[in-house]
Amino acid sequence: MSDALLELSDIRVTFRSRRSHIPVRAVDGVSLKVGRGEIVGLVGESGSGKSTLARVVVGLCETVDGEANFDGAPLTVRDRPPELRRRIQMVFQDPYSSLDPRMTVRQQLAEVLRVHRVVPRELVGSTCEDLLTQVHLPGQLLPARPRQMSGGQRQRVAIARALAPRPELLVADEPVSALDVSVQAGIVRLFAELRRKLGLSILFIAHDLAVVRHLCDRVAVMYMGRLLEEGATVDVFENARHPYTQTLLQAIPTLQPADFSVPGTAGTEPPRLSRLPSGCRFRDRCKYAQQLCEESEPALAELSDAGAGHRSACHFSATLPLARPPVEPARS
Amino acid sequence: MTTVSAEYVVEKAQQRRKLPPALIAGGAVLGVIVGLAIFAPLVTSYNPTTQDLTNILAGPSAAHWLGTDQLGRDVWSRLVYGARTDLFVAFIAVLSPFVIGTLAGVFAGYFGSALDATVMRLADVVVAFPFYVLVMLLVFLLGPGTGSIIIAITVVSWVSYARIVRGATLVAKNQEYVLATKAEGFSTSRIVLRHIVPNVVSQAIVFATSDIVLDILAIVTLGYLGLGIPPPTPDWGEMMASGQQFLTTHWELSTIPGIAVVLTGLGLSLLGDGLAELLSVER
């Protein structure tokens, strides 16, 4: 229907625990779009299903229900043709394990170029160098092995490898979480630059809200396998309409401890996926929870009084007191 | 924009890693033994099987450096040619279970399920028997000889390689660099051969250097028990066994091949330690 590059609708991923055989829904009916040249942030706590969703998109998850479309064509999960795989690439969280420890940078990049026949054989060498330039690494690093590089350098190499087959969509699964804070900014800037220069679409998974706010056009908040709120970054950050999002925003550390008013119940442990509460899955951690929340699960619905495309899955989104983020955003 | 300074890294990449001292020492000991074995005709002046019944059980002399045995054969020649036999048989007897076990381990670990269960149960059956009992039984059934020894050792010791490699494969296949190759759409054969095998094989190589010591001992033991390489081919085990009856008068006949076994074992152990250090990947 639209200019969306990636369109997920009602994606469900069910795992069965090996011992008890209790089915666990890691992703429970997620619909999400990523437009061309758009950076969409996906945030949530550990275990909320962000990484599983990422694996669905790159085709690493085998049992998936729901419908996925990429560039107007169905995105097969099983037996995905190599050409389709080429167009969607992934950057992993841990640059210490996402590169083959026995291969040099050149070997890793060249392998991707050869397998996907991106450039003619004689151009492989120079293309490897171009790829490093693109991620701001010097060409002298080509003969280096992963153990000889720093975390930031490795992550840049991992990004170069993801760029090698000229993808249209980059799925970045917490690409800066394992890095030193001083290095994170450089990597985030690199993603912004790649989008600008190459027109890449990026599905950016993170739990660091500051990074998301800086980089993403739209944000989706995930909790226990479901999207609870979604909208343009500015809307969601300035006008969060789901208690969970408000909790996340309030959880950003502030320099003024006096402002320490927490609307939700940050600090409590999330429930187990196999034992979710009835109705709204956030209700047992939500301070606004009422009878209705126990009885029915709210759908992700468009808000009439908020920015376009701002959706929230709360019965009381319209009447909720607004919670402003405690710190003024650092605009770039 | 940020350009990451790379001088340090490049310098490090160009730096040759220092060889571990254990590797040098082990290599030297083994180098001498292997060198003697290879150039056996040049360093000996007697045929190891030629008997001289007029000159039996002679002590060391200028003509016979280590004396002669009960059949008048030159002990030095037999020792050197014995190294040839035993090292060659041991090498083949370690190579074949290495290859078979590594492949079985990689496939079992990578593909899992029924294949894994089959391979591992088979391995359980093999290890249920004591090593020497099974080897001797197989050699006995197949008849003494080089071929039987190699087959028997292969049947028994592929299990260790399979288990080591399977474990390493189970770890490697969930590493992100392997997931990355899957997301990339690489073929399964490329993932297994180019990414899994190089990362798991080093553990099997290190094990092989200690396993070959066991194999040499096994070959020598079989020779000692009369199940080894048939006489008159020189073999350290057979030399020890036949020297045993003269232990009170000519102790050196049994002791000299014994020392050769110990030295070879020592050299291989040092080599193994050194290799383990060299092949380990620092993260």
Coordinates of C-alpha atoms in Angstrom, one line a residue:
Chain A
M1 CA 0.0 0.0 0.0
S2 CA 2.8 2.3 0.8
D3 CA 6.4 3.4 0.5
A4 CA 7.3 1.2 3.4
L5 CA 10.4 -0.9 2.7
L6 CA 9.8 -3.4 5.5
E7 CA 6.3 -4.2 6.7
L8 CA 5.7 -6.6 9.5
S9 CA 2.2 -7.5 10.4
D10 CA 1.1 -9.5 13.4
I11 CA 4.4 -11.3 13.8
R12 CA 4.4 -14.1 16.3
V13 CA 7.4 -16.2 17.4
T14 CA 6.7 -19.1 19.8
F15 CA 9.5 -21.0 21.5
R16 CA 8.9 -24.2 23.4
S17 CA 11.0 -24.6 26.5
R18 CA 13.0 -27.9 26.2
R19 CA 12.1 -29.2 29.6
S20 CA 8.5 -28.2 30.3
H21 CA 7.3 -27.8 26.7
I22 CA 5.4 -24.7 27.8
P23 CA 5.1 -22.5 24.7
V24 CA 6.6 -19.1 25.3
R25 CA 5.6 -16.2 23.0
A26 CA 8.8 -14.2 22.6
V27 CA 7.1 -12.0 20.0
D28 CA 3.3 -11.8 20.3
G29 CA 1.7 -10.0 17.4
V30 CA 3.9 -7.2 16.4
S31 CA 3.2 -4.9 13.4
L32 CA 5.8 -2.5 12.4
K33 CA 6.9 -0.6 9.3
V34 CA 10.2 0.8 8.3
G35 CA 10.1 3.3 5.5
R36 CA 12.8 3.9 2.9
G37 CA 15.7 5.9 4.3
E38 CA 14.0 5.8 7.7
I39 CA 15.7 4.9 11.0
V40 CA 13.2 3.2 13.4
G41 CA 14.3 2.6 16.9
L42 CA 13.1 -0.4 18.8
V43 CA 13.4 -0.1 22.6
G44 CA 12.5 -2.3 25.5
E45 CA 13.9 -4.1 28.5
S46 CA 16.0 -7.3 28.2
G47 CA 13.8 -10.2 27.2
S48 CA 11.1 -8.0 25.5
G49 CA 11.6 -9.7 22.2
K50 CA 13.6 -7.0 20.4
S51 CA 16.4 -9.3 19.3
T52 CA 14.0 -12.1 18.3
L53 CA 12.2 -9.6 16.1
A54 CA 15.5 -8.6 14.6
R55 CA 16.3 -12.3 13.9
V56 CA 12.9 -12.7 12.2
V57 CA 13.8 -9.8 9.8
V58 CA 17.2 -11.2 8.9
G59 CA 15.9 -14.7 8.6
L60 CA 17.6 -16.4 11.5
C61 CA 14.3 -17.4 13.2
E62 CA 12.7 -20.5 11.7
T63 CA 9.3 -20.7 13.2
V64 CA 7.4 -17.5 12.6
D65 CA 3.7 -16.7 12.2
G66 CA 2.4 -13.6 10.6
E67 CA 3.1 -11.7 7.5
A68 CA 6.2 -9.9 6.5
N69 CA 6.7 -7.9 3.3
F70 CA 9.9 -6.4 2.0
D71 CA 9.8 -4.0 -0.9
G72 CA 6.3 -5.2 -1.8
A73 CA 7.2 -8.8 -2.0
P74 CA 6.6 -11.4 0.8
L75 CA 9.6 -11.9 3.0
T76 CA 10.1 -15.6 3.4
V77 CA 11.5 -16.8 6.6
R78 CA 12.5 -20.3 5.7
D79 CA 14.7 -20.9 2.6
R80 CA 15.0 -17.2 1.9
P81 CA 16.8 -16.8 -1.4
P82 CA 20.3 -15.3 -1.2
E83 CA 19.4 -12.3 -3.2
L84 CA 16.8 -11.3 -0.6
R85 CA 19.3 -12.0 2.2
R86 CA 21.7 -9.7 0.5
R87 CA 19.3 -6.8 0.7
I88 CA 18.8 -7.1 4.5
Q89 CA 22.0 -7.1 6.6
M90 CA 22.6 -7.2 10.3
V91 CA 25.0 -5.7 12.7
F92 CA 25.3 -7.7 15.9
Q93 CA 25.6 -6.5 19.5
D94 CA 28.9 -7.9 20.5
P95 CA 31.8 -7.0 18.2
Y96 CA 34.0 -9.4 20.1
S97 CA 32.1 -12.4 18.8
S98 CA 30.6 -11.2 15.6
L99 CA 33.8 -11.4 13.6
D100 CA 35.5 -14.7 12.8
P101 CA 38.6 -14.7 15.1
R102 CA 40.7 -16.5 12.6
M103 CA 40.1 -14.3 9.6
T104 CA 41.6 -11.0 8.7
V105 CA 39.5 -8.0 7.9
R106 CA 40.3 -8.4 4.2
Q107 CA 39.2 -12.1 4.2
Q108 CA 35.9 -11.3 5.9
L109 CA 35.0 -8.5 3.6
A110 CA 36.2 -10.3 0.5
E111 CA 34.2 -13.4 1.3
V112 CA 31.0 -11.5 1.4
L113 CA 31.8 -9.7 -1.8
R114 CA 32.6 -13.0 -3.6
V115 CA 29.7 -15.0 -2.3
H116 CA 27.2 -12.3 -3.3
R117 CA 29.2 -11.4 -6.5
V118 CA 28.9 -7.8 -5.6
V119 CA 31.8 -6.6 -7.8
P120 CA 33.9 -8.3 -10.4
R121 CA 36.7 -10.5 -9.1
E122 CA 39.5 -8.0 -9.9
L123 CA 37.7 -5.2 -8.0
V124 CA 37.3 -7.1 -4.7
G125 CA 40.6 -5.8 -3.3
S126 CA 39.9 -2.2 -3.9
T127 CA 36.3 -2.5 -2.8
C128 CA 37.4 -3.8 0.6
E129 CA 39.4 -0.7 1.0
D130 CA 36.5 1.5 0.0
L131 CA 34.3 -0.3 2.6
L132 CA 36.8 0.6 5.3
T133 CA 36.9 4.2 4.2
Q134 CA 33.1 4.3 4.4
V135 CA 33.3 3.4 8.1
H136 CA 36.2 5.7 8.7
L137 CA 38.9 3.1 9.2
P138 CA 42.3 3.2 7.5
G139 CA 43.1 0.7 4.8
Q140 CA 46.1 -0.5 6.8
L141 CA 43.7 -2.5 9.0
L142 CA 42.9 -4.9 6.1
P143 CA 45.5 -7.5 7.2
A144 CA 44.5 -7.2 10.9
R145 CA 42.7 -9.9 12.8
P146 CA 39.9 -9.2 15.2
R147 CA 42.0 -9.7 18.3
Q148 CA 44.3 -6.9 17.2
M149 CA 41.6 -4.3 17.1
S150 CA 39.6 -2.3 19.7
G151 CA 35.9 -2.8 20.3
G152 CA 35.0 0.3 18.3
Q153 CA 37.2 -0.7 15.4
R154 CA 35.7 -4.2 15.4
Q155 CA 32.2 -2.8 15.3
R156 CA 33.2 -0.6 12.4
V157 CA 34.5 -3.7 10.6
A158 CA 31.2 -5.5 11.4
I159 CA 29.3 -2.5 9.9
A160 CA 31.6 -2.6 6.8
R161 CA 30.8 -6.3 6.4
A162 CA 27.1 -5.6 6.6
L163 CA 27.5 -2.8 4.0
A164 CA 29.6 -5.0 1.6
P165 CA 26.6 -6.6 -0.2
R166 CA 25.0 -3.2 -0.7
P167 CA 21.9 -3.8 1.5
E168 CA 18.8 -1.6 1.6
L169 CA 17.9 -2.4 5.2
L170 CA 20.3 -2.7 8.1
V171 CA 19.1 -4.4 11.2
A172 CA 21.3 -3.2 14.1
D173 CA 20.8 -5.2 17.3
E174 CA 22.1 -3.1 20.1
P175 CA 25.2 -2.1 18.1
V176 CA 26.6 0.2 20.7
S177 CA 25.6 -1.5 24.0
A178 CA 28.9 -3.5 24.2
L179 CA 31.1 -0.5 23.5
D180 CA 32.7 2.1 25.7
V181 CA 30.6 5.3 26.1
S182 CA 33.4 7.3 24.4
V183 CA 33.2 5.1 21.3
Q184 CA 29.4 4.9 21.2
A185 CA 28.9 8.4 19.9
G186 CA 31.2 7.8 16.9
I187 CA 29.3 4.6 15.9
V188 CA 25.9 6.4 16.3
R189 CA 27.1 9.2 14.1
L190 CA 28.3 6.7 11.6
F191 CA 24.8 5.2 11.3
A192 CA 23.3 8.6 10.8
E193 CA 25.9 9.3 8.1
L194 CA 25.3 6.0 6.3
R195 CA 21.6 6.8 6.1
R196 CA 22.3 10.2 4.7
K197 CA 24.8 9.1 2.2
L198 CA 23.5 5.7 1.1
G199 CA 19.8 6.2 1.8
L200 CA 19.8 3.1 4.0
S201 CA 16.9 2.1 6.1
I202 CA 17.8 1.1 9.6
L203 CA 16.0 -0.9 12.2
F204 CA 17.9 0.2 15.3
I205 CA 17.5 -1.8 18.4
A206 CA 18.6 -0.3 21.7
H207 CA 17.9 0.1 25.3
D208 CA 19.7 3.4 25.6
L209 CA 17.0 6.0 25.1
A210 CA 19.4 8.8 24.6
V211 CA 20.9 7.1 21.6
V212 CA 17.5 6.4 20.1
R213 CA 16.4 10.0 20.6
H214 CA 19.5 11.2 18.8
L215 CA 19.3 8.9 15.9
C216 CA 15.8 7.7 15.1
D217 CA 12.9 9.1 13.2
R218 CA 10.4 6.9 14.8
V219 CA 10.4 4.8 18.0
A220 CA 8.6 1.7 18.9
V221 CA 8.5 0.5 22.5
M222 CA 8.4 -3.2 23.1
Y223 CA 7.4 -5.0 26.2
M224 CA 7.0 -8.7 26.8
G225 CA 6.7 -9.4 23.0
R226 CA 4.3 -6.6 22.2
L227 CA 4.5 -3.1 21.0
L228 CA 3.1 -0.7 23.7
E229 CA 3.7 2.6 22.0
E230 CA 4.9 3.8 18.7
G231 CA 5.3 7.2 17.0
A232 CA 7.6 9.9 15.8
T233 CA 10.6 10.2 18.1
V234 CA 9.7 13.7 19.2
D235 CA 6.1 12.8 19.9
V236 CA 7.0 9.7 21.9
F237 CA 9.7 11.5 23.9
E238 CA 7.7 14.7 24.6
N239 CA 4.3 13.2 24.8
A240 CA 4.6 9.6 26.0
R241 CA 1.1 8.2 26.3
H242 CA 1.8 4.8 27.7
P243 CA 2.7 4.3 31.4
Y244 CA 5.5 2.0 30.4
T245 CA 7.1 4.5 28.1
Q246 CA 6.8 7.1 30.8
T247 CA 8.5 4.8 33.2
L248 CA 11.4 4.2 30.7
L249 CA 11.8 7.9 30.2
Q250 CA 11.8 8.6 33.9
A251 CA 14.4 6.0 34.4
I252 CA 16.9 8.1 32.5
P253 CA 19.3 9.2 35.2
T254 CA 19.1 12.9 36.0
L255 CA 21.4 15.4 37.4
Q256 CA 18.7 16.7 39.7
P257 CA 17.7 14.0 42.2
A258 CA 14.9 16.3 43.4
D259 CA 13.0 15.5 40.2
F260 CA 12.9 11.9 41.1
S261 CA 9.2 11.3 40.6
V262 CA 8.5 8.0 39.0
P263 CA 5.0 7.5 37.5
G264 CA 5.3 3.8 36.9
T265 CA 7.1 1.2 38.8
A266 CA 10.6 1.2 37.4
G267 CA 12.8 -1.0 39.4
T268 CA 10.5 -4.0 39.7
E269 CA 11.3 -7.1 37.8
P270 CA 9.4 -7.8 34.6
P271 CA 7.1 -10.9 34.8
R272 CA 8.1 -14.2 33.2
L273 CA 7.0 -14.6 29.6
S274 CA 5.5 -18.0 30.5
R275 CA 3.4 -16.4 33.3
L276 CA 2.0 -13.2 31.9
P277 CA -0.8 -11.5 33.8
S278 CA -4.3 -11.5 32.2
G279 CA -5.4 -8.5 30.2
C280 CA -2.8 -5.8 29.8
R281 CA 0.6 -7.4 30.3
F282 CA 2.1 -4.4 32.0
R283 CA -0.7 -4.1 34.6
D284 CA 1.1 -5.6 37.5
R285 CA 3.8 -3.1 37.3
C286 CA 1.6 -0.1 36.4
K287 CA 0.4 2.3 39.0
Y288 CA -2.6 3.3 37.0
A289 CA -3.9 -0.2 36.6
Q290 CA -7.7 -0.7 37.1
Q291 CA -10.3 -3.4 36.8
L292 CA -10.5 -2.9 33.0
C293 CA -6.8 -3.6 32.6
E294 CA -7.3 -7.0 34.2
E295 CA -10.1 -7.9 31.9
S296 CA -9.0 -6.9 28.4
E297 CA -5.8 -6.4 26.7
P298 CA -5.6 -3.0 25.1
A299 CA -4.9 -2.8 21.3
L300 CA -2.3 -0.6 19.8
A301 CA -4.5 2.3 18.7
E302 CA -3.9 5.6 17.0
L303 CA -4.2 8.5 19.4
S304 CA -6.6 11.2 18.2
D305 CA -5.0 14.0 20.1
A306 CA -1.4 13.4 19.4
G307 CA 1.1 13.5 16.4
A308 CA 0.3 11.6 13.3
G309 CA 1.0 7.9 13.5
H310 CA 1.4 8.0 17.3
R311 CA -0.1 4.8 18.7
S312 CA -0.4 3.5 22.2
A313 CA -1.7 0.3 23.7
C314 CA -3.3 1.6 26.9
H315 CA -6.9 1.9 27.9
F316 CA -6.2 5.2 29.5
S317 CA -3.9 6.8 27.0
A318 CA -6.2 9.7 26.6
T319 CA -6.5 10.6 30.3
L320 CA -3.1 9.8 31.5
P321 CA -1.1 12.6 33.1
L322 CA 1.7 13.6 30.9
A323 CA 5.2 12.9 32.1
R324 CA 7.9 15.0 30.6
P325 CA 11.3 13.5 30.3
P326 CA 13.5 14.9 33.1
V327 CA 16.3 16.2 31.0
E328 CA 16.1 18.5 28.0
P329 CA 17.1 16.7 24.9
A330 CA 20.5 17.4 23.4
R331 CA 19.5 18.3 19.9
S332 CA 22.1 17.9 17.2
Chain B
M1 CA 35.0 12.8 10.8
T2 CA 36.5 10.3 13.2
T3 CA 39.4 8.5 11.7
V4 CA 40.6 5.9 14.1
S5 CA 44.3 5.9 14.7
A6 CA 45.7 2.6 13.5
E7 CA 49.4 2.8 13.8
Y8 CA 49.5 0.7 16.9
V9 CA 47.2 -2.0 15.5
V10 CA 49.2 -2.2 12.2
E11 CA 52.4 -2.4 14.1
K12 CA 51.0 -5.3 16.1
A13 CA 49.7 -7.0 13.0
Q14 CA 53.1 -6.9 11.4
Q15 CA 54.8 -8.2 14.5
R16 CA 55.6 -11.8 14.3
R17 CA 54.5 -13.7 17.3
K18 CA 57.3 -15.2 19.3
L19 CA 57.4 -19.0 19.2
P20 CA 56.7 -20.6 22.6
P21 CA 59.9 -22.1 24.2
A22 CA 58.1 -25.5 24.6
L23 CA 57.5 -25.6 20.9
I24 CA 61.2 -25.0 20.1
A25 CA 62.4 -27.6 22.6
G26 CA 59.9 -30.2 21.6
G27 CA 60.6 -29.5 17.9
A28 CA 64.3 -29.9 18.5
V29 CA 64.0 -33.3 20.3
L30 CA 61.5 -34.6 17.8
G31 CA 63.5 -33.1 14.9
V32 CA 66.6 -35.2 15.8
I33 CA 64.5 -38.4 16.2
V34 CA 62.6 -37.9 12.9
G35 CA 65.8 -36.8 11.2
L36 CA 67.6 -40.0 12.2
A37 CA 64.6 -42.1 11.1
I38 CA 64.4 -40.4 7.7
F39 CA 68.1 -40.7 7.1
A40 CA 68.4 -44.1 8.6
P41 CA 70.6 -45.6 5.8
L42 CA 73.1 -42.7 6.2
V43 CA 73.5 -42.9 10.0
T44 CA 73.8 -46.7 10.3
S45 CA 76.3 -49.1 8.7
Y46 CA 74.5 -52.4 9.2
N47 CA 71.3 -53.8 7.9
P48 CA 68.9 -54.0 11.0
T49 CA 67.8 -57.5 10.1
T50 CA 71.2 -59.1 9.2
Q51 CA 72.2 -61.7 11.8
D52 CA 75.8 -62.4 12.8
L53 CA 75.6 -65.4 15.0
T54 CA 79.4 -65.3 15.6
N55 CA 79.1 -62.0 17.4
I56 CA 76.0 -62.1 19.6
L57 CA 75.4 -60.0 22.7
A58 CA 78.5 -58.0 22.2
G59 CA 79.0 -54.8 24.2
P60 CA 79.4 -51.4 22.7
S61 CA 82.4 -51.0 20.5
A62 CA 83.6 -48.8 17.7
A63 CA 82.0 -51.2 15.1
H64 CA 78.7 -51.6 17.0
W65 CA 78.1 -48.4 18.9
L66 CA 75.4 -49.9 21.1
G67 CA 76.5 -53.5 20.8
T68 CA 74.6 -56.4 19.2
D69 CA 71.6 -58.4 20.3
Q70 CA 71.1 -62.2 20.9
L71 CA 71.1 -62.7 17.1
G72 CA 74.1 -60.6 16.5
R73 CA 72.1 -57.7 15.0
D74 CA 73.4 -54.2 15.4
V75 CA 71.4 -52.5 18.1
W76 CA 71.9 -48.9 16.9
S77 CA 70.7 -49.9 13.4
R78 CA 67.6 -51.6 14.9
L79 CA 66.9 -48.6 17.1
V80 CA 67.1 -46.1 14.2
Y81 CA 65.1 -48.3 11.8
G82 CA 62.7 -49.1 14.7
A83 CA 62.0 -45.3 14.9
R84 CA 61.2 -45.4 11.3
T85 CA 58.6 -48.1 11.7
D86 CA 57.1 -46.9 15.0
L87 CA 56.9 -43.2 14.1
F88 CA 55.4 -43.9 10.7
V89 CA 52.8 -46.3 12.0
A90 CA 52.0 -43.8 14.9
F91 CA 51.6 -40.9 12.4
I92 CA 49.1 -42.8 10.3
A93 CA 47.4 -44.1 13.4
V94 CA 46.9 -40.6 14.7
L95 CA 46.0 -39.0 11.3
S96 CA 43.2 -41.4 10.5
P97 CA 41.2 -41.0 13.8
F98 CA 42.0 -37.3 13.7
V99 CA 40.3 -36.9 10.3
I100 CA 37.4 -39.3 11.0
G101 CA 36.8 -38.0 14.5
T102 CA 37.0 -34.3 13.6
L103 CA 34.5 -34.7 10.7
A104 CA 32.2 -36.8 12.9
G105 CA 32.4 -34.2 15.7
V106 CA 31.8 -31.2 13.4
F107 CA 28.8 -32.8 11.7
A108 CA 27.3 -34.1 15.0
G109 CA 27.8 -30.8 16.7
Y110 CA 26.5 -28.6 13.8
F111 CA 23.6 -30.6 12.6
G112 CA 22.6 -32.1 16.0
S113 CA 19.4 -34.2 16.5
A114 CA 19.5 -37.7 15.1
L115 CA 23.0 -37.6 13.6
D116 CA 24.4 -36.2 16.9
A117 CA 22.6 -38.9 18.9
T118 CA 23.9 -41.7 16.7
V119 CA 27.5 -40.5 16.7
M120 CA 27.6 -39.9 20.4
R121 CA 26.0 -43.3 21.3
L122 CA 28.5 -45.0 19.0
A123 CA 31.2 -43.1 20.9
D124 CA 29.7 -44.3 24.2
V125 CA 29.9 -47.9 23.1
V126 CA 33.6 -47.5 22.2
V127 CA 34.6 -45.9 25.4
A128 CA 32.8 -48.5 27.4
F129 CA 35.7 -50.8 26.7
P130 CA 39.2 -50.2 28.2
F131 CA 41.5 -48.8 25.5
Y132 CA 44.0 -51.7 25.4
V133 CA 41.4 -54.5 25.7
L134 CA 39.6 -53.2 22.6
V135 CA 42.8 -52.5 20.6
M136 CA 44.2 -55.9 21.4
L137 CA 41.0 -57.7 20.6
L138 CA 40.8 -56.0 17.3
V139 CA 44.4 -56.7 16.4
F140 CA 43.9 -60.3 17.5
L141 CA 40.9 -60.6 15.2
L142 CA 42.5 -58.8 12.3
G143 CA 45.8 -60.6 12.7
P144 CA 49.1 -58.8 13.7
G145 CA 50.5 -56.3 11.2
T146 CA 50.7 -52.6 10.5
G147 CA 47.3 -52.4 8.9
S148 CA 45.5 -54.0 11.8
I149 CA 47.2 -51.8 14.3
I150 CA 46.2 -48.7 12.4
I151 CA 42.6 -49.9 12.0
A152 CA 42.4 -50.9 15.7
I153 CA 43.7 -47.6 17.0
T154 CA 41.4 -45.7 14.6
V155 CA 38.3 -47.5 15.8
V156 CA 39.1 -46.7 19.4
S157 CA 40.5 -43.2 19.3
W158 CA 38.3 -41.3 16.9
V159 CA 36.0 -41.0 19.8
S160 CA 38.2 -38.5 21.7
Y161 CA 38.5 -36.3 18.6
A162 CA 34.8 -36.5 17.9
R163 CA 33.9 -35.5 21.5
I164 CA 36.4 -32.6 21.6
V165 CA 35.4 -31.2 18.3
R166 CA 31.7 -31.7 18.9
G167 CA 31.9 -29.6 22.1
A168 CA 33.8 -26.9 20.4
T169 CA 31.4 -26.9 17.5
L170 CA 28.4 -26.6 19.8
V171 CA 30.0 -23.4 21.2
A172 CA 31.1 -22.1 17.8
K173 CA 27.8 -22.5 16.0
N174 CA 26.0 -20.1 18.3
Q175 CA 28.8 -17.5 18.1
E176 CA 27.6 -14.3 16.4
Y177 CA 30.2 -14.7 13.6
V178 CA 28.5 -17.9 12.6
L179 CA 25.0 -16.4 12.9
A180 CA 26.3 -13.6 10.7
T181 CA 27.3 -16.0 8.0
K182 CA 23.9 -17.6 8.2
A183 CA 22.1 -14.2 8.0
E184 CA 24.4 -13.5 5.1
G185 CA 23.0 -16.5 3.3
F186 CA 26.3 -18.5 3.0
S187 CA 25.9 -22.1 2.0
T188 CA 26.1 -24.7 4.8
S189 CA 29.2 -26.2 3.4
R190 CA 30.9 -22.8 3.4
I191 CA 29.8 -22.1 7.0
V192 CA 31.0 -25.5 8.2
L193 CA 34.3 -25.7 6.2
R194 CA 35.4 -22.1 6.2
H195 CA 34.1 -20.9 9.6
I196 CA 33.4 -23.8 11.9
V197 CA 36.3 -26.2 11.1
P198 CA 39.2 -23.6 11.3
N199 CA 37.9 -22.5 14.7
V200 CA 37.5 -25.9 16.2
V201 CA 40.3 -27.9 14.6
S202 CA 43.0 -26.4 16.7
Q203 CA 41.8 -28.2 19.8
A204 CA 41.9 -31.5 17.9
I205 CA 45.5 -30.7 16.7
V206 CA 46.6 -30.1 20.2
F207 CA 45.0 -33.3 21.4
A208 CA 46.6 -35.2 18.5
T209 CA 50.1 -34.4 19.8
S210 CA 49.4 -36.0 23.1
D211 CA 47.4 -38.8 21.5
I212 CA 50.3 -39.8 19.3
V213 CA 52.3 -40.4 22.4
L214 CA 49.6 -42.9 23.5
D215 CA 49.7 -44.4 20.1
I216 CA 53.4 -44.9 20.1
L217 CA 53.1 -46.5 23.5
A218 CA 50.3 -48.7 22.2
I219 CA 52.3 -49.8 19.2
V220 CA 55.3 -50.5 21.4
T221 CA 53.1 -52.4 23.9
L222 CA 51.5 -54.5 21.2
G223 CA 55.0 -55.3 19.9
Y224 CA 56.1 -56.2 23.4
L225 CA 53.1 -58.5 23.7
G226 CA 53.9 -60.1 20.4
L227 CA 50.8 -58.6 18.7
G228 CA 52.8 -55.8 16.9
I229 CA 54.6 -55.5 13.7
P230 CA 55.8 -59.0 12.8
P231 CA 59.6 -59.7 13.2
P232 CA 62.1 -59.3 11.8
T233 CA 61.0 -55.7 11.1
P234 CA 62.7 -53.6 13.8
D235 CA 60.3 -52.2 16.4
W236 CA 61.0 -50.8 19.8
G237 CA 58.4 -52.9 21.6
E238 CA 59.8 -56.1 20.1
M239 CA 63.3 -55.0 21.0
M240 CA 62.3 -54.5 24.7
A241 CA 60.5 -57.8 24.8
S242 CA 63.4 -59.8 23.4
G243 CA 66.0 -58.0 25.5
Q244 CA 64.1 -58.8 28.6
Q245 CA 65.4 -62.3 28.9
F246 CA 69.0 -60.9 29.1
L247 CA 68.1 -58.2 31.6
T248 CA 70.5 -59.5 34.3
T249 CA 73.5 -59.7 32.0
H250 CA 72.7 -57.2 29.2
W251 CA 70.3 -54.6 30.7
E252 CA 71.0 -52.2 27.9
L253 CA 69.1 -54.3 25.3
S254 CA 65.8 -53.5 26.9
T255 CA 66.7 -50.1 28.4
I256 CA 67.9 -48.4 25.2
P257 CA 64.6 -48.7 23.3
G258 CA 62.8 -47.7 26.5
I259 CA 64.8 -44.5 26.6
A260 CA 64.0 -43.9 22.9
V261 CA 60.3 -44.2 23.7
V262 CA 60.6 -41.8 26.7
L263 CA 62.5 -39.2 24.6
T264 CA 60.0 -39.4 21.8
G265 CA 57.1 -39.0 24.2
L266 CA 58.8 -36.0 25.9
G267 CA 59.4 -34.3 22.6
L268 CA 55.8 -34.8 21.5
S269 CA 54.4 -33.5 24.8
L270 CA 56.5 -30.4 24.6
L271 CA 55.5 -29.9 21.0
G272 CA 51.8 -30.3 22.0
D273 CA 52.2 -27.7 24.8
G274 CA 53.9 -25.3 22.5
L275 CA 51.2 -25.8 19.8
A276 CA 48.4 -25.2 22.3
E277 CA 50.0 -21.9 23.2
L278 CA 50.6 -20.9 19.6
L279 CA 47.1 -21.8 18.3
S280 CA 45.1 -20.3 21.1
V281 CA 43.3 -17.2 19.9
E282 CA 43.4 -14.3 22.3
R283 CA 40.2 -12.4 22.2

